[in-house]
Coordinates of C-alpha atoms in Angstrom, one line a residue:
M1 CA 0.0 0.0 0.0
E2 CA 1.4 3.4 -1.0
L3 CA 2.2 5.8 1.8
L4 CA 0.7 9.1 0.7
P5 CA -2.7 7.7 -0.3
T6 CA -2.9 6.0 3.1
V7 CA -1.9 9.2 4.9
W8 CA -4.6 11.2 3.0
F9 CA -7.2 8.6 3.7
I10 CA -6.4 9.0 7.4
A11 CA -6.4 12.8 7.1
I12 CA -9.9 12.8 5.5
A13 CA -11.2 10.5 8.3
V14 CA -9.8 13.0 10.8
L15 CA -11.5 15.9 9.0
W16 CA -14.8 14.1 9.1
T17 CA -14.3 13.3 12.8
G18 CA -13.6 17.0 13.5
Y19 CA -16.7 18.0 11.5
L20 CA -19.0 15.6 13.3
F21 CA -17.6 16.7 16.7
L22 CA -17.8 20.4 16.2
E23 CA -20.7 20.8 13.8
G24 CA -22.4 17.9 15.5
F25 CA -23.3 19.9 18.6
D26 CA -24.4 23.0 16.7
L27 CA -26.6 21.0 14.3
G28 CA -28.1 19.4 17.5
V29 CA -28.6 22.9 19.0
G30 CA -30.4 23.9 15.8
M31 CA -32.8 20.9 16.1
L32 CA -33.3 21.6 19.8
M33 CA -34.7 25.1 19.0
K34 CA -38.0 23.3 18.5
L35 CA -37.6 20.2 20.6
F36 CA -36.0 21.6 23.8
A37 CA -36.5 25.4 24.1
R38 CA -39.6 26.4 25.9
N39 CA -39.8 30.1 25.0
N40 CA -38.0 32.8 23.1
T41 CA -35.5 33.5 25.8
D42 CA -34.4 29.8 25.8
R43 CA -34.0 29.9 22.1
R44 CA -31.9 33.0 22.3
V45 CA -29.7 31.3 24.9
L46 CA -29.3 28.3 22.6
L47 CA -28.4 30.6 19.6
N48 CA -25.8 32.5 21.7
T49 CA -24.0 29.3 22.6
I50 CA -23.2 28.6 19.0
G51 CA -23.4 32.1 17.5
P52 CA -19.6 32.8 17.5
V53 CA -18.6 29.4 16.2
W54 CA -21.1 27.7 14.0
D55 CA -19.8 29.1 10.7
G56 CA -16.2 28.2 11.6
N57 CA -17.4 24.6 12.4
E58 CA -18.7 24.3 8.8
V59 CA -15.2 24.9 7.5
W60 CA -14.4 21.3 8.5
L61 CA -17.1 20.1 6.0
L62 CA -15.7 22.2 3.2
T63 CA -12.2 21.0 4.0
A64 CA -13.2 17.4 4.1
A65 CA -15.0 17.6 0.8
G66 CA -12.1 19.7 -0.8
A67 CA -9.5 17.2 0.5
T68 CA -11.5 14.3 -1.0
F69 CA -11.7 16.1 -4.3
A70 CA -8.0 16.8 -4.5
A71 CA -6.6 13.6 -3.0
F72 CA -9.1 11.1 -4.3
P73 CA -10.9 12.6 -7.3
L74 CA -12.6 9.3 -8.3
W75 CA -13.9 8.9 -4.7
Y76 CA -15.3 12.4 -4.8
A77 CA -16.8 12.0 -8.3
S78 CA -18.5 8.7 -7.6
L79 CA -19.9 9.7 -4.2
F80 CA -21.1 13.1 -5.2
S81 CA -22.6 12.1 -8.5
A82 CA -24.3 9.0 -7.0
L83 CA -25.7 11.1 -4.1
Y84 CA -26.5 14.2 -6.2
L85 CA -30.1 14.6 -4.9
P86 CA -29.5 14.1 -1.2
L87 CA -26.4 16.2 -1.1
L88 CA -28.2 19.0 -3.0
L89 CA -30.8 18.9 -0.2
V90 CA -28.0 19.1 2.4
L91 CA -26.6 22.2 0.6
V92 CA -30.1 23.9 0.5
A93 CA -30.6 23.0 4.2
L94 CA -27.3 24.5 5.2
I95 CA -28.1 27.7 3.2
F96 CA -31.5 28.1 4.8
R97 CA -30.0 27.4 8.2
A98 CA -27.3 30.1 7.7
V99 CA -29.9 32.6 6.5
A100 CA -32.1 31.9 9.5
F101 CA -29.3 32.6 11.9
E102 CA -28.9 36.1 10.4
Y103 CA -32.6 36.9 9.8
R104 CA -34.3 35.6 13.0
G105 CA -33.7 38.7 15.1
K106 CA -34.4 41.3 12.4
V107 CA -38.2 41.6 13.2
D108 CA -39.6 41.4 16.8
T109 CA -42.7 39.3 16.1
A110 CA -43.6 35.8 17.2
R111 CA -44.6 34.8 13.7
W112 CA -41.3 36.0 12.1
R113 CA -39.3 34.2 14.8
T114 CA -41.3 31.0 14.4
I115 CA -40.6 30.8 10.6
W116 CA -36.9 31.1 11.1
D117 CA -36.9 28.8 14.1
W118 CA -38.4 26.1 11.9
A119 CA -35.8 26.9 9.2
I120 CA -33.0 26.4 11.7
A121 CA -34.5 23.1 13.1
V122 CA -35.4 21.5 9.8
G123 CA -32.2 22.7 8.1
S124 CA -30.2 21.2 10.9
F125 CA -32.0 17.9 10.8
T126 CA -31.8 17.6 7.0
A127 CA -28.1 18.4 7.0
A128 CA -27.3 16.0 9.8
F129 CA -29.4 13.2 8.2
G130 CA -28.0 13.7 4.7
I131 CA -24.3 13.8 5.8
G132 CA -24.8 10.7 8.0
A133 CA -26.4 8.8 5.1
A134 CA -23.6 9.8 2.7
L135 CA -20.9 8.7 5.2
A136 CA -22.7 5.4 5.8
L137 CA -23.0 4.7 2.1
T138 CA -19.3 5.4 1.5
T139 CA -18.4 2.8 4.1
T140 CA -21.1 0.2 3.3
G141 CA -21.4 0.4 -0.5
L142 CA -23.1 2.0 -3.5
P143 CA -24.2 0.3 -6.8
L144 CA -21.1 1.4 -8.8
N145 CA -20.1 -0.1 -12.1
A146 CA -16.5 -0.6 -13.4
N147 CA -16.3 3.1 -14.3
G148 CA -17.4 4.2 -10.9
D149 CA -20.8 5.3 -12.1
R150 CA -24.0 4.7 -10.3
Q151 CA -26.3 2.0 -11.7
G152 CA -30.0 2.6 -11.4
G153 CA -32.2 5.6 -10.9
P154 CA -31.8 8.7 -8.7
F155 CA -32.8 6.7 -5.6
A156 CA -30.6 3.7 -6.2
W157 CA -28.5 4.9 -3.3
F158 CA -31.4 4.5 -0.8
S159 CA -30.9 1.6 1.6
G160 CA -31.2 0.6 5.2
Y161 CA -27.6 1.6 5.7
A162 CA -28.4 5.1 4.5
V163 CA -31.3 5.4 7.0
L164 CA -29.1 3.9 9.8
G165 CA -26.3 6.4 9.1
G166 CA -28.7 9.3 8.8
F167 CA -30.4 8.6 12.1
A168 CA -27.1 7.8 13.7
V169 CA -25.7 11.3 13.1
V170 CA -29.1 13.0 13.9
A171 CA -29.3 11.2 17.2
F172 CA -25.7 11.7 18.1
A173 CA -26.0 15.4 17.2
L174 CA -29.0 15.8 19.6
V175 CA -27.2 14.2 22.6
H176 CA -24.0 15.9 21.8
A177 CA -25.9 19.3 21.8
L178 CA -27.4 18.5 25.2
A179 CA -23.9 17.7 26.6
F180 CA -22.7 20.9 25.0
L181 CA -25.5 23.0 26.5
A182 CA -24.9 21.5 29.9
L183 CA -21.3 22.6 29.6
K184 CA -21.9 26.0 28.0
T185 CA -25.0 27.4 29.7
D186 CA -26.1 28.2 33.2
G187 CA -29.4 28.2 35.0
E188 CA -32.5 26.3 34.1
V189 CA -31.3 25.5 30.5
R190 CA -28.1 23.9 31.9
H191 CA -29.9 21.7 34.4
R192 CA -32.6 20.6 31.9
A193 CA -30.0 19.8 29.3
R194 CA -28.2 17.6 31.7
R195 CA -31.4 15.8 32.6
W196 CA -32.3 15.2 29.0
F197 CA -28.8 13.9 28.2
V198 CA -29.0 11.4 31.0
R199 CA -32.5 10.2 29.8
L200 CA -31.8 10.1 26.1
S201 CA -28.2 9.1 25.6
P202 CA -28.6 5.4 26.3
V203 CA -31.1 5.2 23.4
A204 CA -29.9 8.0 21.1
L205 CA -26.3 6.6 20.8
L206 CA -27.5 3.1 19.7
P207 CA -27.9 4.0 16.0
L208 CA -24.2 5.1 15.8
L209 CA -23.2 2.0 17.7
G210 CA -25.3 -0.1 15.3
W211 CA -23.5 1.5 12.3
M212 CA -20.1 0.7 13.9
V213 CA -21.1 -2.9 14.3
A214 CA -22.6 -3.2 10.8
V215 CA -19.4 -2.1 9.2
Q216 CA -17.4 -4.5 11.4
L217 CA -19.6 -7.4 10.3
L218 CA -18.9 -6.4 6.7
S219 CA -15.1 -5.9 6.9
G220 CA -14.0 -5.5 10.5
K221 CA -10.5 -6.2 11.8
T222 CA -9.4 -7.1 15.3
W223 CA -8.3 -3.6 16.2
T224 CA -11.5 -2.0 14.9
W225 CA -13.6 -4.4 16.9
A226 CA -11.6 -3.3 20.0
L227 CA -12.4 0.3 19.2
V228 CA -16.1 -0.6 19.2
I229 CA -15.7 -1.9 22.7
V230 CA -13.8 1.1 23.9
G231 CA -16.4 3.4 22.3
A232 CA -19.2 1.6 24.1
L233 CA -17.4 2.0 27.4
A234 CA -16.8 5.7 26.7
A235 CA -20.5 6.2 26.0
A236 CA -21.4 4.5 29.3
A237 CA -18.8 6.7 31.0
A238 CA -20.3 9.9 29.5
W239 CA -23.8 8.9 30.9
A240 CA -22.4 8.1 34.3
L241 CA -20.4 11.3 34.5
A242 CA -23.4 13.4 33.4
R243 CA -25.5 11.9 36.2
K244 CA -22.8 13.0 38.7
G245 CA -22.8 16.5 37.2
A246 CA -19.3 16.3 35.8
E247 CA -20.3 18.1 32.6
G248 CA -16.8 18.8 31.2
T249 CA -15.6 15.2 31.5
A250 CA -19.0 13.9 30.2
F251 CA -18.6 16.0 27.1
G252 CA -15.0 14.7 26.7
A253 CA -16.1 11.1 27.1
L254 CA -18.7 11.6 24.4
G255 CA -15.9 12.9 22.2
V256 CA -13.9 9.7 22.8
F257 CA -17.0 7.7 21.8
L258 CA -17.2 9.7 18.5
V259 CA -13.4 9.2 17.8
C260 CA -13.7 5.5 18.4
A261 CA -16.8 5.4 16.2
T262 CA -15.2 7.1 13.2
A263 CA -11.9 5.3 13.6
S264 CA -13.5 1.9 13.8
I265 CA -15.8 2.7 10.8
F266 CA -13.1 4.1 8.5
G267 CA -10.5 1.6 9.7
A268 CA -12.8 -1.3 8.9
A269 CA -13.5 0.0 5.5
F270 CA -9.8 0.7 4.6
P271 CA -8.4 0.3 2.0
V272 CA -11.8 0.6 0.2
V273 CA -13.2 4.1 0.0
I274 CA -16.5 3.1 -1.7
P275 CA -17.4 -0.6 -1.9
S276 CA -19.5 -1.6 -5.0
T277 CA -22.6 -3.5 -4.2
L278 CA -22.6 -4.9 -7.8
D279 CA -19.2 -6.6 -7.8
P280 CA -16.2 -6.3 -5.4
A281 CA -14.0 -6.0 -8.4
F282 CA -15.5 -2.5 -8.9
N283 CA -14.6 -1.3 -5.5
L284 CA -12.8 2.1 -5.3
T285 CA -9.7 1.9 -3.1
V286 CA -7.1 4.3 -1.8
S287 CA -4.9 3.1 -4.7
N288 CA -7.1 3.2 -7.7
A289 CA -9.0 6.4 -6.6
S290 CA -6.1 8.6 -5.6
S291 CA -4.4 11.5 -7.3
S292 CA -0.8 11.3 -8.4
A293 CA 2.1 11.2 -6.0
Y294 CA 3.2 14.7 -7.0
T295 CA -0.3 16.1 -6.2
L296 CA -0.5 14.3 -2.9
G297 CA 3.0 15.5 -2.0
L298 CA 2.2 19.1 -2.7
M299 CA -1.0 18.8 -0.7
S300 CA 0.9 17.4 2.2
I301 CA 3.2 20.5 2.3
V302 CA 0.3 22.9 2.1
A303 CA -1.6 21.0 4.8
A304 CA 1.4 20.8 7.1
V305 CA 1.6 24.6 7.0
G306 CA -2.0 25.7 6.9
L307 CA -3.9 23.1 9.0
P308 CA -2.1 23.9 12.3
L309 CA -2.9 27.6 11.8
V310 CA -6.6 26.9 11.2
I311 CA -6.8 24.7 14.3
A312 CA -4.9 27.2 16.4
Y313 CA -7.2 30.0 15.3
Q314 CA -10.4 28.0 15.9
A315 CA -9.1 26.9 19.3
W316 CA -8.4 30.5 20.2
T317 CA -12.0 31.4 19.1
Y318 CA -13.4 28.8 21.5
W319 CA -11.2 30.0 24.3
V320 CA -12.4 33.6 23.8
F321 CA -16.0 32.6 23.9
R322 CA -15.6 30.0 26.7
Q323 CA -17.9 31.7 29.2
R324 CA -21.3 30.2 30.1
V325 CA -24.4 31.8 28.7
S326 CA -27.6 32.2 30.7
A327 CA -31.0 33.9 30.4
A328 CA -29.6 36.8 32.5
H329 CA -27.2 37.6 29.6
I330 CA -30.1 38.0 27.1
P331 CA -31.3 41.6 26.7
A332 CA -35.0 42.3 26.1
A333 CA -36.1 41.8 22.5
H334 CA -36.7 45.0 20.5
G335 CA -37.3 46.0 17.0
F336 CA -35.2 48.3 14.9
L337 CA -35.6 50.7 12.0
P338 CA -33.6 49.9 8.9
A339 CA -31.1 52.6 7.9
I340 CA -32.9 53.4 4.6
A341 CA -36.2 53.9 6.3
A342 CA -34.6 56.1 9.0
K343 CA -33.2 58.4 6.3
V344 CA -36.6 58.7 4.6
L345 CA -38.3 59.6 7.9
V346 CA -35.6 62.1 8.8
G347 CA -36.1 63.7 5.4
H348 CA -39.8 63.9 5.9
A349 CA -39.3 65.4 9.3
A350 CA -36.9 68.0 8.0
S351 CA -39.3 69.1 5.3
G352 CA -42.0 69.9 7.9
G353 CA -45.7 69.2 7.4
P354 CA -48.3 67.7 9.6
A355 CA -46.4 64.4 9.9
A356 CA -43.1 66.0 10.8
K357 CA -43.4 65.4 14.6
H358 CA -44.4 61.7 14.1
A359 CA -41.6 61.2 11.6
R360 CA -39.0 62.7 14.0
H361 CA -40.3 60.4 16.7
N362 CA -40.1 57.3 14.5
A363 CA -36.6 58.2 13.4
R364 CA -35.4 58.4 17.0
E365 CA -37.0 55.0 17.7

């Protein structure tokens, strides 16, 4: 097995692990906007926990996809063309979610907020499910022919593994968000999040554990089976620590579970990057799907310089915004007058007339 393709396979697995860990909790927070929060103040607390970091977390998704495109172009082409429809829905969901974060607070009405709350919740669910389904299929198989093209219609990718992977990431994101909220908030939201985590985690982590076992049954190795056991123990430890109120270590134990999950799944699949369900001879591997040695070598130099800087900057961001958020930190909601409307009203006020006093008053507001 060639060294550089193997190194870049590991690097892509690490990037997906980083994405699921960081974006996992903020996708979960997005879903909890409708499942967990009881009022507008709760929702604003939730939004403030991820407000400074959610867009930085999505960089891991772009980097994972970009690294796959550059290091393994056939892997990228086969996966993204075979899953064109679901990945398009993921893209639309991420766009609506991003817009909702920006637009939600622009108008102080319950109806306006409700629309964007649903956009955040549904967008977060769709993105989590779609990404989970895509990752599950790249480790369990797609109907690819000898050229790496999908055989069948636009839904030929749909299978039980896709559903399992989708719900595995959705359920993990929800409990990961609860662990994050218990660590990041204070007051009633913090205590409620910890209670929900203790109640839900034994069930919600089962789909991801099931995905781990399914891949092991297909192509597992001794060391990847060992990671499944370690991951299960880490999940149990996270639950026990949360019961004791050790929120930081519980969050860390959940991270260990995720690392074990991704390492066991990608490790069991290696060296195959996409198995073909039509014929094992059509499998895409790290050898036949990779770029040239020159390309991989150049990428390695760039990554060695750039990746530590990106990680350091993101770590610094989390350190700056490390304080807990509570309802006491949330100011009263209020409307605002767009700048263009304010100029129009000021102009009317300056021109005099019966509406001048009212215009001046509105401009000040």
